[in-house]
C-alpha cells in the first residue's frame, strides 16, 4: 500500500448519542441539527448509515459535557419526528488513525479493524475520510485500542501518540 | 460562527453499498474489510452508525467502477456472517462542504442540511469530520445539491466549484 499511517489519537472526552428510527425524508436532518445548533452543542462526528424501509438513525459523537443537554434536545424532538428512541452513552472513546489516503484502500481499514478485533474490542461506530479512520469503542478499552493501532502501524518510534481528555 | 466554509464538491463517480444486519461483535468489520482489501476495492467512505440489539449495518461509498465486484464480495460473506441483506445503489452522488471546523458546531451542518431539504433533496448518508461534511444524495439531484450549498454558503465568488466524475 502506498498509504502511510502517520499517527493515531485517543479521545476520551466524548459521548455517543443517536436519534433512532426517524423518517428518511427531506428535512429531518435539518430539524435535528437546527435544534442542536440553537443550543450550541459541540458536534465532532455526524454519522448516518443506510436505513431500511424509509426509516433510519442519525448518530453523533459530541463533547462529553454536552451529553445531558443533547439527550434533552433529542428527546424533545422525538414525538414530533415519530422517532423510535434516543440512544446515548457517555462511556465511549474515539480511536483514530491518520495519514494521507487512509480510507482509499480497504487494506489500511482492515488492518485497523483487525488490530482491535484481536483484542476483542468492539467497534461501535466508524467514520472515515481520505485522511482519517475514526472508531468509537467503549471507554474502558480506549488505551488498549490506542496501543493496538500503535503496534499494528508501528507508530511508537514516531512518537505520535496524542491523548486528549 | 467562526467556521468558514471554503468550498464545496460534487462527486458523481461513486456508488453506495452496505452489508446490513451483521452481528455487532468484534471481528466483523475486520472480516468485511479484509475481503474487500484482498480485491483492491477503492473505498472512499466507511460509515457505521449505532445498531440495535447487537445487530448493525456497515455502509461504504466506493468508486462506481467497483460496485459489481464489491456486491459480489459482500454477497459471498453474507451467509457466513448471518447478515440480513446487501444493499447497493450506483445512482448516487456525494456533495461535500469543506472548511476548517465545519462539523464543530451544529450550525454549519444544519445550514447544509436545510439547504438540501428546501429543495426536497433526501440525504441518504452523512459522514462528517472536523474539516468536511459529506452527504450522499441520489445522482439526479447532484448538481442541484451542489448549487444549493453554493448558494447557502455564498461560494460562487470564490470560484471553488469542483466537480469530479
Ligand atoms: C434522515 C435524514 O438525513 C433525512 N434523510 C433528511 O434528508 O433529512
Ligand atoms: C459491526 C462491526 O463494526 C463490529 N462491531 C466489529 O467490531 O467488528
Coordinates of C-alpha atoms and ligand atoms in Angstrom, one line a residue, chain A residues 113 117 121-124 126, chain B residues 22-30 48 56-58, ligand 2:
Chain A
X113 CA -10.2 -3.2 12.5
X117 CA -10.7 -7.4 16.9
X121 CA -12.5 -4.6 21.3
X122 CA -15.9 -4.0 19.8
X123 CA -16.2 -1.2 17.2
X124 CA -19.5 0.7 17.9
X126 CA -17.0 4.0 12.3
Chain B
X22 CA -24.4 -8.0 10.8
X23 CA -23.6 -9.1 14.3
X24 CA -22.3 -6.2 16.3
X25 CA -19.3 -8.0 17.8
X26 CA -15.5 -7.9 17.4
X27 CA -14.1 -9.2 14.2
X28 CA -17.0 -8.4 11.9
X29 CA -15.6 -5.2 10.4
X30 CA -12.2 -6.8 10.1
X48 CA -21.2 2.6 10.7
X56 CA -25.9 -3.2 12.9
X57 CA -25.1 -2.2 9.3
X58 CA -21.8 -1.1 7.6
Ligands
LIG2 C1 -20.1 -4.2 13.1 C2 -18.6 -4.3 13.4 O1 -18.0 -3.0 13.4 C3 -18.3 -4.9 14.8 N1 -18.8 -4.2 15.9 C4 -16.8 -5.1 14.9 O2 -16.2 -4.7 15.9 O3 -16.1 -5.5 14.0

